[in-house]
Coordinates of C-alpha atoms in Angstrom, one line a residue:
X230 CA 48.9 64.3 4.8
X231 CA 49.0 67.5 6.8
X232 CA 47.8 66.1 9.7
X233 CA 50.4 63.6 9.7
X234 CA 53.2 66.5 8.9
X235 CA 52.2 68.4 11.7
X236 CA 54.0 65.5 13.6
X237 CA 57.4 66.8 12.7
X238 CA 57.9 69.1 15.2
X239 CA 57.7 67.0 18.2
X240 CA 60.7 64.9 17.6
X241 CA 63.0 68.5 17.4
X242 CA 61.2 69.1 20.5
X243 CA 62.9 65.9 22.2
X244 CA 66.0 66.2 20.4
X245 CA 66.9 69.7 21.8
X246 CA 65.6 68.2 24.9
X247 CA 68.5 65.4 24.8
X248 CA 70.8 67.8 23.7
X249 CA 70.8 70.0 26.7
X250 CA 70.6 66.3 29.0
X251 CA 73.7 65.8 27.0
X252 CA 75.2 69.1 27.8
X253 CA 74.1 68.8 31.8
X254 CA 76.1 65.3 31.6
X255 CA 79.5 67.1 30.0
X256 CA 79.4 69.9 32.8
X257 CA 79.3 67.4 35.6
X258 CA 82.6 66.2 34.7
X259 CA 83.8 69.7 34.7
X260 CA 81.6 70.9 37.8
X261 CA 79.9 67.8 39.3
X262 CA 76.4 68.3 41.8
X263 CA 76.0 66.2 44.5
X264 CA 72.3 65.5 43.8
X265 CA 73.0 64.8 40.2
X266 CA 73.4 60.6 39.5
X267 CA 75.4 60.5 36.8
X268 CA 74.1 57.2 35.4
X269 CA 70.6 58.0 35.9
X270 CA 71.1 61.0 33.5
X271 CA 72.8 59.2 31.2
X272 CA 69.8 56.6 30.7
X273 CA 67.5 59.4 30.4
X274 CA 69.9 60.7 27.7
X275 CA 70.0 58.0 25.1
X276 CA 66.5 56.9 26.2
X277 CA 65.2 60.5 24.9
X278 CA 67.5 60.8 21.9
X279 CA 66.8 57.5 20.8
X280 CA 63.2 57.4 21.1
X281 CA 62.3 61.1 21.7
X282 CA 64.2 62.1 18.4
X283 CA 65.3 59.0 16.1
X284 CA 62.5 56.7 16.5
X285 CA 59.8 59.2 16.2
X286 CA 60.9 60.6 12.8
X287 CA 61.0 56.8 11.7
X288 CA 57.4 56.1 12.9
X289 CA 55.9 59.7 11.3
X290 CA 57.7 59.1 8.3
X291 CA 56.7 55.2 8.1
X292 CA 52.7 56.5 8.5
X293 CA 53.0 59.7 6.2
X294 CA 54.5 58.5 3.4
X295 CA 53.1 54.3 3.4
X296 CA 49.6 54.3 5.7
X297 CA 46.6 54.6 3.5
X298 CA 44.1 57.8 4.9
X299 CA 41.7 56.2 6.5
X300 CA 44.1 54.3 9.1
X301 CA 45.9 57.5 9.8
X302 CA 43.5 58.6 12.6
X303 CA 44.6 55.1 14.6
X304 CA 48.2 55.8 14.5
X305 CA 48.0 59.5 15.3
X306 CA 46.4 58.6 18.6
X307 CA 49.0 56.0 18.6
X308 CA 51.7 58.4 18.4
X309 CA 50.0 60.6 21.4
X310 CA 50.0 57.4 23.8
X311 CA 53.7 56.9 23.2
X312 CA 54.6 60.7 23.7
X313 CA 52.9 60.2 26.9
X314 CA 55.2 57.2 28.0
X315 CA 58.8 59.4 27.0
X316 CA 57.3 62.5 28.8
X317 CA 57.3 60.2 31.6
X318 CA 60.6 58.2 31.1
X319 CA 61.4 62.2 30.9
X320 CA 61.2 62.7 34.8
X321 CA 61.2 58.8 35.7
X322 CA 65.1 58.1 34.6
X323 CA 66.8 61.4 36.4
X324 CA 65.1 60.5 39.8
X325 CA 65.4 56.7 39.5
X326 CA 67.5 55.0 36.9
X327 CA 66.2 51.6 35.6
X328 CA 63.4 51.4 38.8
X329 CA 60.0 50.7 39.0
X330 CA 58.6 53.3 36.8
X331 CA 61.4 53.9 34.5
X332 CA 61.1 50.2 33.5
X333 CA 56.6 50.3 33.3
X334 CA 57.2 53.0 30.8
X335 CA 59.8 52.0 29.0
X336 CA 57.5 48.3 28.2
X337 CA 54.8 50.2 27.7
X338 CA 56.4 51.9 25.3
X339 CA 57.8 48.8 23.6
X340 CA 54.9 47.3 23.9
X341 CA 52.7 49.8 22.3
X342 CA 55.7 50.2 19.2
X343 CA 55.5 46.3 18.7
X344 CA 51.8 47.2 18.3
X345 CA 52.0 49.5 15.9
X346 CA 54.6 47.2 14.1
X347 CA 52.5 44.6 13.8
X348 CA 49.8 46.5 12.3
X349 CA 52.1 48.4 9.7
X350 CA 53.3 45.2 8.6
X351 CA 49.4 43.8 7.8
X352 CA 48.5 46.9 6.5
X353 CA 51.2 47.2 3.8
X354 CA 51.5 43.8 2.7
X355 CA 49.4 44.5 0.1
X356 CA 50.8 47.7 -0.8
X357 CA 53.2 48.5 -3.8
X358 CA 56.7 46.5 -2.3
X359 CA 59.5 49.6 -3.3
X360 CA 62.3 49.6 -2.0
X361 CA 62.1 51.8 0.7
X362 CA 58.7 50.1 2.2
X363 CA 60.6 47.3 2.1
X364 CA 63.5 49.0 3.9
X365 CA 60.6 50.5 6.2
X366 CA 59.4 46.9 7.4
X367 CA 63.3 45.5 8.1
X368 CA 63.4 48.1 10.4
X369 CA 60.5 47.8 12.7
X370 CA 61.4 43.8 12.6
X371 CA 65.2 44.7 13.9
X372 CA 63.2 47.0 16.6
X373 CA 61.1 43.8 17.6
X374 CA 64.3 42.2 18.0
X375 CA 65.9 45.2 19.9
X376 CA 62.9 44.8 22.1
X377 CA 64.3 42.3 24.4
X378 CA 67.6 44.5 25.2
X379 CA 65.4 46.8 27.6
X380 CA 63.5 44.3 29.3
X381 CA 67.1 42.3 30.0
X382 CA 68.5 45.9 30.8
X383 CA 65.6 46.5 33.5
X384 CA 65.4 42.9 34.6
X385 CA 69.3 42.6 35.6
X386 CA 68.8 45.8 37.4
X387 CA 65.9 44.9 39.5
X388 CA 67.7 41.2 40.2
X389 CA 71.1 43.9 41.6
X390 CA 73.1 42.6 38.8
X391 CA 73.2 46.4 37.7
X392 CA 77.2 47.4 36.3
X393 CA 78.0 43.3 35.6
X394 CA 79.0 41.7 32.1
X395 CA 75.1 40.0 31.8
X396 CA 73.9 43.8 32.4
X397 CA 76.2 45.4 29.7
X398 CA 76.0 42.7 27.7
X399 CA 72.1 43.4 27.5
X400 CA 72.8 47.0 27.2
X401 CA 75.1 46.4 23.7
X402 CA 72.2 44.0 22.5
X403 CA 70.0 46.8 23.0
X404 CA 72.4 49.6 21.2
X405 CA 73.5 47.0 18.5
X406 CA 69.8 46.2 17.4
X407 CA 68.9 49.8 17.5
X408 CA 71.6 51.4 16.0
X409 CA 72.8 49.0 13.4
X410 CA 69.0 47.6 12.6
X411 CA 66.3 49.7 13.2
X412 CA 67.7 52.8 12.9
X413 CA 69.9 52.0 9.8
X414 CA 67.3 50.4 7.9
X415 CA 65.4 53.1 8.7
X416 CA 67.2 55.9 7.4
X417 CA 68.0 54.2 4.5
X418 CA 64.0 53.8 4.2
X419 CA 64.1 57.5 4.7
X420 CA 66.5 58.4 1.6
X421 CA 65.0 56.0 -0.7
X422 CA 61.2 57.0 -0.1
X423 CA 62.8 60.9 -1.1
X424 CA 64.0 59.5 -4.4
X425 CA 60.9 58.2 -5.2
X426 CA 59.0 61.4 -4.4
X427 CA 61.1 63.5 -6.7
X428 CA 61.3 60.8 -9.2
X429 CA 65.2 59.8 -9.4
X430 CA 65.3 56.6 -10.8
X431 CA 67.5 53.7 -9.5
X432 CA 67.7 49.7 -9.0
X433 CA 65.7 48.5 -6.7
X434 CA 66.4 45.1 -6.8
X435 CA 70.0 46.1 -6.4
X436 CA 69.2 48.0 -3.3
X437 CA 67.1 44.9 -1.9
X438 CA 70.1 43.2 -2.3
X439 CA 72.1 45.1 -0.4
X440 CA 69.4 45.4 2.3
X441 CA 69.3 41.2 2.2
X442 CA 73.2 41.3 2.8
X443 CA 73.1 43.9 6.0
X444 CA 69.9 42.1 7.5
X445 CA 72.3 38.8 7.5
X446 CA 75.1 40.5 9.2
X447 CA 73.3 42.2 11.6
X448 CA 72.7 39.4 13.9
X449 CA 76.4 37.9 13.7
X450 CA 77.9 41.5 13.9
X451 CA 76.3 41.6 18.0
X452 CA 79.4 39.5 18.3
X453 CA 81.7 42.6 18.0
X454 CA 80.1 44.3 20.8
X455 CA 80.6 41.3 23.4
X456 CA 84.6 41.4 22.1
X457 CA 85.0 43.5 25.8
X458 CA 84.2 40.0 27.4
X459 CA 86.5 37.8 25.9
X460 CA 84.6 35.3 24.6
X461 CA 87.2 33.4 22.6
X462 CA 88.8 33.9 18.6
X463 CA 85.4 32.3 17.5
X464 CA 83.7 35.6 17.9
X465 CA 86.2 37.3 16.9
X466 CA 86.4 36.0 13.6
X467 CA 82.1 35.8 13.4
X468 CA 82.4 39.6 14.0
X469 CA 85.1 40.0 10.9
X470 CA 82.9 38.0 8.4
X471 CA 80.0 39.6 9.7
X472 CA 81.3 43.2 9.6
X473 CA 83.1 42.3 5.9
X474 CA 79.4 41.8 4.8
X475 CA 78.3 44.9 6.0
X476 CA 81.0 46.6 4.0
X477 CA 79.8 44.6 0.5
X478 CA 76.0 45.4 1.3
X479 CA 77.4 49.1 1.0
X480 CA 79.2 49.2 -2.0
X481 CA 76.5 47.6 -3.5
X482 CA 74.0 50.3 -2.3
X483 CA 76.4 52.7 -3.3
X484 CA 76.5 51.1 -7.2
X485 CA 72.8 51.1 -6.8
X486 CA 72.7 54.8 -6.5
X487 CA 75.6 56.0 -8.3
X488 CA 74.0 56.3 -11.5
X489 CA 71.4 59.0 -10.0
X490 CA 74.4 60.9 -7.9
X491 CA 74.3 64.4 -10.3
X492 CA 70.5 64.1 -10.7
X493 CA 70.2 63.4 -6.7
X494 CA 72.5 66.7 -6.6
X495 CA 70.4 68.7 -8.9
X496 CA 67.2 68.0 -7.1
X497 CA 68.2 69.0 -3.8
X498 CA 69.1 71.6 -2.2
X499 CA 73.0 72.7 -1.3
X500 CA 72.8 72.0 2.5
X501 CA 71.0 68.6 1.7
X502 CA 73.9 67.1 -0.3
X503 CA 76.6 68.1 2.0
X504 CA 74.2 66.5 4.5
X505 CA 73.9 63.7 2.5
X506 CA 77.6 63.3 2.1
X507 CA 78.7 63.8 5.1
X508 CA 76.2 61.2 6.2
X509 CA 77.5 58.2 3.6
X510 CA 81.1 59.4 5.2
X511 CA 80.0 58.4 8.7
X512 CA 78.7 55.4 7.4
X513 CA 81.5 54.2 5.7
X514 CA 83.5 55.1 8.8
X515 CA 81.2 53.4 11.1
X516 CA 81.6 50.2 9.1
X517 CA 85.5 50.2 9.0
X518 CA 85.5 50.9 12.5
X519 CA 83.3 47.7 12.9
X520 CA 85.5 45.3 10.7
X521 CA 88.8 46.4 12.8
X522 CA 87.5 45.9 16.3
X523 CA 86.8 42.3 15.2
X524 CA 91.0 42.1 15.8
X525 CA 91.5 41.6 19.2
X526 CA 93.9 44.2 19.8
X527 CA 91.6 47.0 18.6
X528 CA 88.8 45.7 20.5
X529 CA 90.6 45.9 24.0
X530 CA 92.4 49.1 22.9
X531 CA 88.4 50.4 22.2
X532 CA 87.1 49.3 25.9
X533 CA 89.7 50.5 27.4
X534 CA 89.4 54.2 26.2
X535 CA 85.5 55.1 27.1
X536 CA 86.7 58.6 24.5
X537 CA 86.6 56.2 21.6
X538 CA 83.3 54.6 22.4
X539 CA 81.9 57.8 23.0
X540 CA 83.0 58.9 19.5
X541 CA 81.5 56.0 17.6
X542 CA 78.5 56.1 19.3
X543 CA 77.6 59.7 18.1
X544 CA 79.4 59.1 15.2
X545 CA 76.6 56.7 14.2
X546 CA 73.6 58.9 16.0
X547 CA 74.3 62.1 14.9
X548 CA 76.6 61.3 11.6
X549 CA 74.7 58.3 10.2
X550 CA 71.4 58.7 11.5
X551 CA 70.1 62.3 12.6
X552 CA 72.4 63.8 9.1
X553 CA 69.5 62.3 6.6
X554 CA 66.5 62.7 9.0
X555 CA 67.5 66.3 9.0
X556 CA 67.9 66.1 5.3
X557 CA 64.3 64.4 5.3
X558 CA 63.1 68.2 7.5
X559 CA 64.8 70.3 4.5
X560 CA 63.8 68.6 1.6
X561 CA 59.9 68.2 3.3
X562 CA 60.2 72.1 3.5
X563 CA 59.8 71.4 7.3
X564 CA 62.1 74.4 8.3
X565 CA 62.4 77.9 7.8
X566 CA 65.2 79.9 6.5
X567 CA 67.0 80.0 9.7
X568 CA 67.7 76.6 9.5
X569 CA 71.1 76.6 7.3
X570 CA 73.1 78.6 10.1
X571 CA 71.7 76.6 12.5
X572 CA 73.1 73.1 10.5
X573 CA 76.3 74.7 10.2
X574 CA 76.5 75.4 13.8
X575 CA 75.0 71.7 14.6
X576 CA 77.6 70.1 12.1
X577 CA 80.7 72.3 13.1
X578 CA 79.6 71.2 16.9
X579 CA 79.4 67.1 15.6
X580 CA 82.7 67.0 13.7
X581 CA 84.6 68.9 17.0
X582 CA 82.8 66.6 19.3
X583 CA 84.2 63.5 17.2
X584 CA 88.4 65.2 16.7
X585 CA 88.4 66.2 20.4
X586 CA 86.9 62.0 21.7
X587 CA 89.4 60.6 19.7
X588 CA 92.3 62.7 20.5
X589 CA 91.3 62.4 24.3
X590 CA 93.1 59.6 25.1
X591 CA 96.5 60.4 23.7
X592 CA 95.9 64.2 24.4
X593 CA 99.3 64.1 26.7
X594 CA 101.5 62.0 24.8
X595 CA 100.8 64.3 21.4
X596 CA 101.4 67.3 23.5
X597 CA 98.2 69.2 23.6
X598 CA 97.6 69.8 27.1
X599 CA 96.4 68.1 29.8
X600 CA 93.4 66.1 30.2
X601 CA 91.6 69.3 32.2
X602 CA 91.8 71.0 28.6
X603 CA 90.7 68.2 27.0
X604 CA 87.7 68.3 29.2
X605 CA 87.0 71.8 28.8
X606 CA 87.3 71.7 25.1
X607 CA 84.8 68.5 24.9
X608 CA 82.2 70.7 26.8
X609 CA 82.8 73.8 24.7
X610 CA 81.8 71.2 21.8
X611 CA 79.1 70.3 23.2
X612 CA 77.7 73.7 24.0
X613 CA 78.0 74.2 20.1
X614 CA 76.4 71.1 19.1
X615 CA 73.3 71.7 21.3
X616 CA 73.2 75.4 20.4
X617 CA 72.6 74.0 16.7
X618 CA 70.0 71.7 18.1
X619 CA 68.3 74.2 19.8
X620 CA 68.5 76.6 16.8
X621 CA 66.9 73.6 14.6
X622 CA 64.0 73.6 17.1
X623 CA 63.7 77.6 16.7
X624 CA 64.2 77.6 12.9
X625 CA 61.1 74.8 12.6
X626 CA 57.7 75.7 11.1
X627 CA 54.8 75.3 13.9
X628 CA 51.9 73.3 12.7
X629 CA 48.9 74.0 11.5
X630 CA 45.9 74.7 14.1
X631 CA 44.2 72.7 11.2

C-alpha cells in the first residue's frame, strides 16, 4: 500500500523533533534560560517521542500490513486528525504544561486512538489470527489501559496536586502501560509481521505463549514502579513474581525464534541484525533491571539517583523500542543509503548516553571528575544521539506525490 507507506516519513519528522526537545532540555542544565520551564519541556518531550515517533510507526504499521484496502482511506484521514492534535500538544506543552489546552489535545488524542482501536479490533477479527496480528491487538488493548494515566496526570494537575505521590503515581501508570504494553507488544508485532513477509518460519503458538505470559505480568509488574512509595513487602514481592514472569515469557520467545536465527541473519541486511541484537540486549537488560528493583534496596537506591532512571527509561525507548522500528525503515527499503552512518552515529550516541547515566552518580567516588564533567559529557552525548536522528530524517526517502 503505497499510500499507506508514504506515512513513514512523518514519524522521523517528530522523532528528530523530540530529539532536539531532548537536546534543549540537556543544555539547560549546563546553561539554563529564565523563560525556559524546565518541566513544561520535558512533557512536551516524552509526549512527542512517545506519540510523535513510537506510536505513529505502530498505528502505520498496524494499517499497512493488517487493514484490508478499502478501509484504508478511513484511517489515513484518521491519521491526519491525530497529527493535528501532537502539532498542537507541539506548542501547547512548552508554554503551559498540563493546562487547559495541553490536556483538550492530549484526550482528543486518546480519544480519537481508542477510536481507531476499536475499529481495528472489529475489522480483524475475522482476519487470518498470526502471531503478530495477535501481538498487534495486545497492544492497542494495553494502550486503552494506558489511557487513564493521562487523564489522572492532567486531572491531578488541574486539582494543584501537581509534583505529589497521586500525581507521580499516575505518571508511572501512564509510562508502565506504554512502555511495557503497548509499545512492547507492539514491536514485537513489528518483528514478527517481518518474518512472515520474507517467509522465515517459526512457532507461533510458542510465541502466543510467550505473549499470554507477558500480558499476565504486565498489570502486576505496575507494582515495581510505585516501590518509590513504600507501599509495604506485599508489592514488593507481587513486583518479583511479576517481573520473574516477564523473564520466562522471554526465553520462551527466544526458543520460539531460535530455530530461524541464521535464516533471520541471511535475510537481512548487516545493519539490521546488529539492530536486531542490540535490541534483544536491551530487552533482556530491561527485564533484569525490573526483577532487581523488586528488592527493596535496589528500589530506593533507583529513586534516589534520577541518572539511573533516566538510563532505563531510554534504555527501553531507544534500545528496546525505536532499535526494531528502525530495523522495520531498513528492511521496508524506507531509507536511502545515507542511512548506515547515520545508525552508527544514532547508536554510538544511545550506548554513551546509557555508560555516562549510569556512571553519573558515582562519577566522584570512581575518580572521573566532577559532576560539571559529567554534565558536559551527558550533553556532548546527546548532541550525537540527535545528530543521528536528524541524519535518519535526512537519509529518508520522500513520498510519492502519488
Amino acid at each position: 500500500m503505497r499510500a499507506v507507506k508514504n506515512l513513514y516519513r512523518v514519524p522521523l519528522i517528530f522523532f528528530a523533533l523530540a530529539a532536539c526537545f531532548g537536546l534543549h532540555l540537556r543544555a539547560q542544565v549546563v546553561r539554563p534560560f529564565e523563560w525556559v520551564n524546565y518541566p513544561y519541556w520535558l512533557h512536551a518531550h516524552s509526549h512527542i517521542m512517545f506519540l510523535g515517533w513510537v506510536t505513529n510507526v505502530l498505528l502505520i504499521f498496524a494499517i499497512e500490513r493488517f487493514v484490508t484496502a478499502d478501509n484504508v482511506p478511513w484511517y489515513r484521514k484518521t491519521f491526519f486528525w491525530l497529527q493535528a492534535f501532537l502539532i498542537g500538544m507541539v506548542v501547547s506543552f512548552p508554554l503551559q504544561g498540563y493546562g487547559v489546552a495541553s490536556i483538550a489535545l492530549s484526550t482528543l488524542h486518546t480519544a480519537l486512538i481508542v477510536v481507531f482501536a476499536i475499529r481495528f479490533f472489529r475489522q480483524t477479527r475475522a482476519s487470518s489470527q498470526t502471531a503478530s496480528l495477535w501481538y498487534m491487538r495486545v497492544a492497542l488493548t494495553f494502550f486503552l489501559v494506558s489511557a487513564v494515566g493521562p487523564l489522572a496526570i492532567g486531572a491531578t494537575s488541574a486539582m494543584g496536586l501537581a509534583q505529589t505521590k497521586w500525581y507521580y503515581l499516575s505518571v508511572y501508570y501512564y509510562l508502565h502501560f506504554q512502555y511495557n504494553g503497548f509499545f512492547t507488544f507492539g514491536v514485537i508485532a513489528v518483528f514478527l509481521n517481518l518474518m512472515e513477509l520474507k517467509g522465515i518460519l517459526y512457532d507461533q503458538a510458542e510465541a502466543r505463549r510467550a505473549g499470554r505470559y507477558l500480558a499476565v505480568a504486565c498489570v502486576p509488574a505496575y507494582f515495581l514502579s510505585t516501590l518509590w512509595a513504600d507501599p509495604g513487602l506485599i508489592f514488593n514481592a507481587i513486583g518479583f513474581f511479576a517481573s520473574a514472569l516477564q523473564l520466562v515469557s522471554l526465553a520462551v520467545l527466544i526458543k520460539c525464534i531460535r530455530p530461524a536465527v541464521s535464516e533471520i541473519a541471511s535475510n537481512v541486511n548487516r545493519a539490521s541484525a546488529r539492530l536486531l541484537t542490540i535490541a534483544l540486549i536491551s530487552y533482556g537488560i530491561k527485564l533484569l533491571a525490573q526483577w532487581i528493583s523488586a528488592f527493596p534496596e535496589v528500589a530506593h537506591l533507583a529513586a534516589a539517583n534520577r541518572p539511573y532512571v533516566m538510563a532505563y527509561l531510554h534504555l527501553v525507548l531507544i534500545g528496546t523500542i525505536s532499535l526494531p522500528q528502525l530495523t522495520w525503515y531498513l528492511e521496508r527499503d524506507l531509507f536511502r543509503g545515507f542511512a548506515s552512518p547515520a545508525l552508527v552515529v544514532f547508536v554510538t550516541g544511545f550506548l554513551l548516553t546509557e555508560g555516562i547515566l549510569m556512571l553519573m552518580p558515582s562519577a566522584p567516588r570512581l575518580g572521573l571528575g566532577s559532576g560539571n564533567t559529567m554534565v558536559m559529557m551527558i550533553l556532548a552525548a546527546t548532541v550525537i544521539l540527535t545528530l543521528g536522528v536528524l541524519m535518519l530524517l535526512v537519509s529518508s526517502r520522500k513520498p510519492d506525490k502519488s
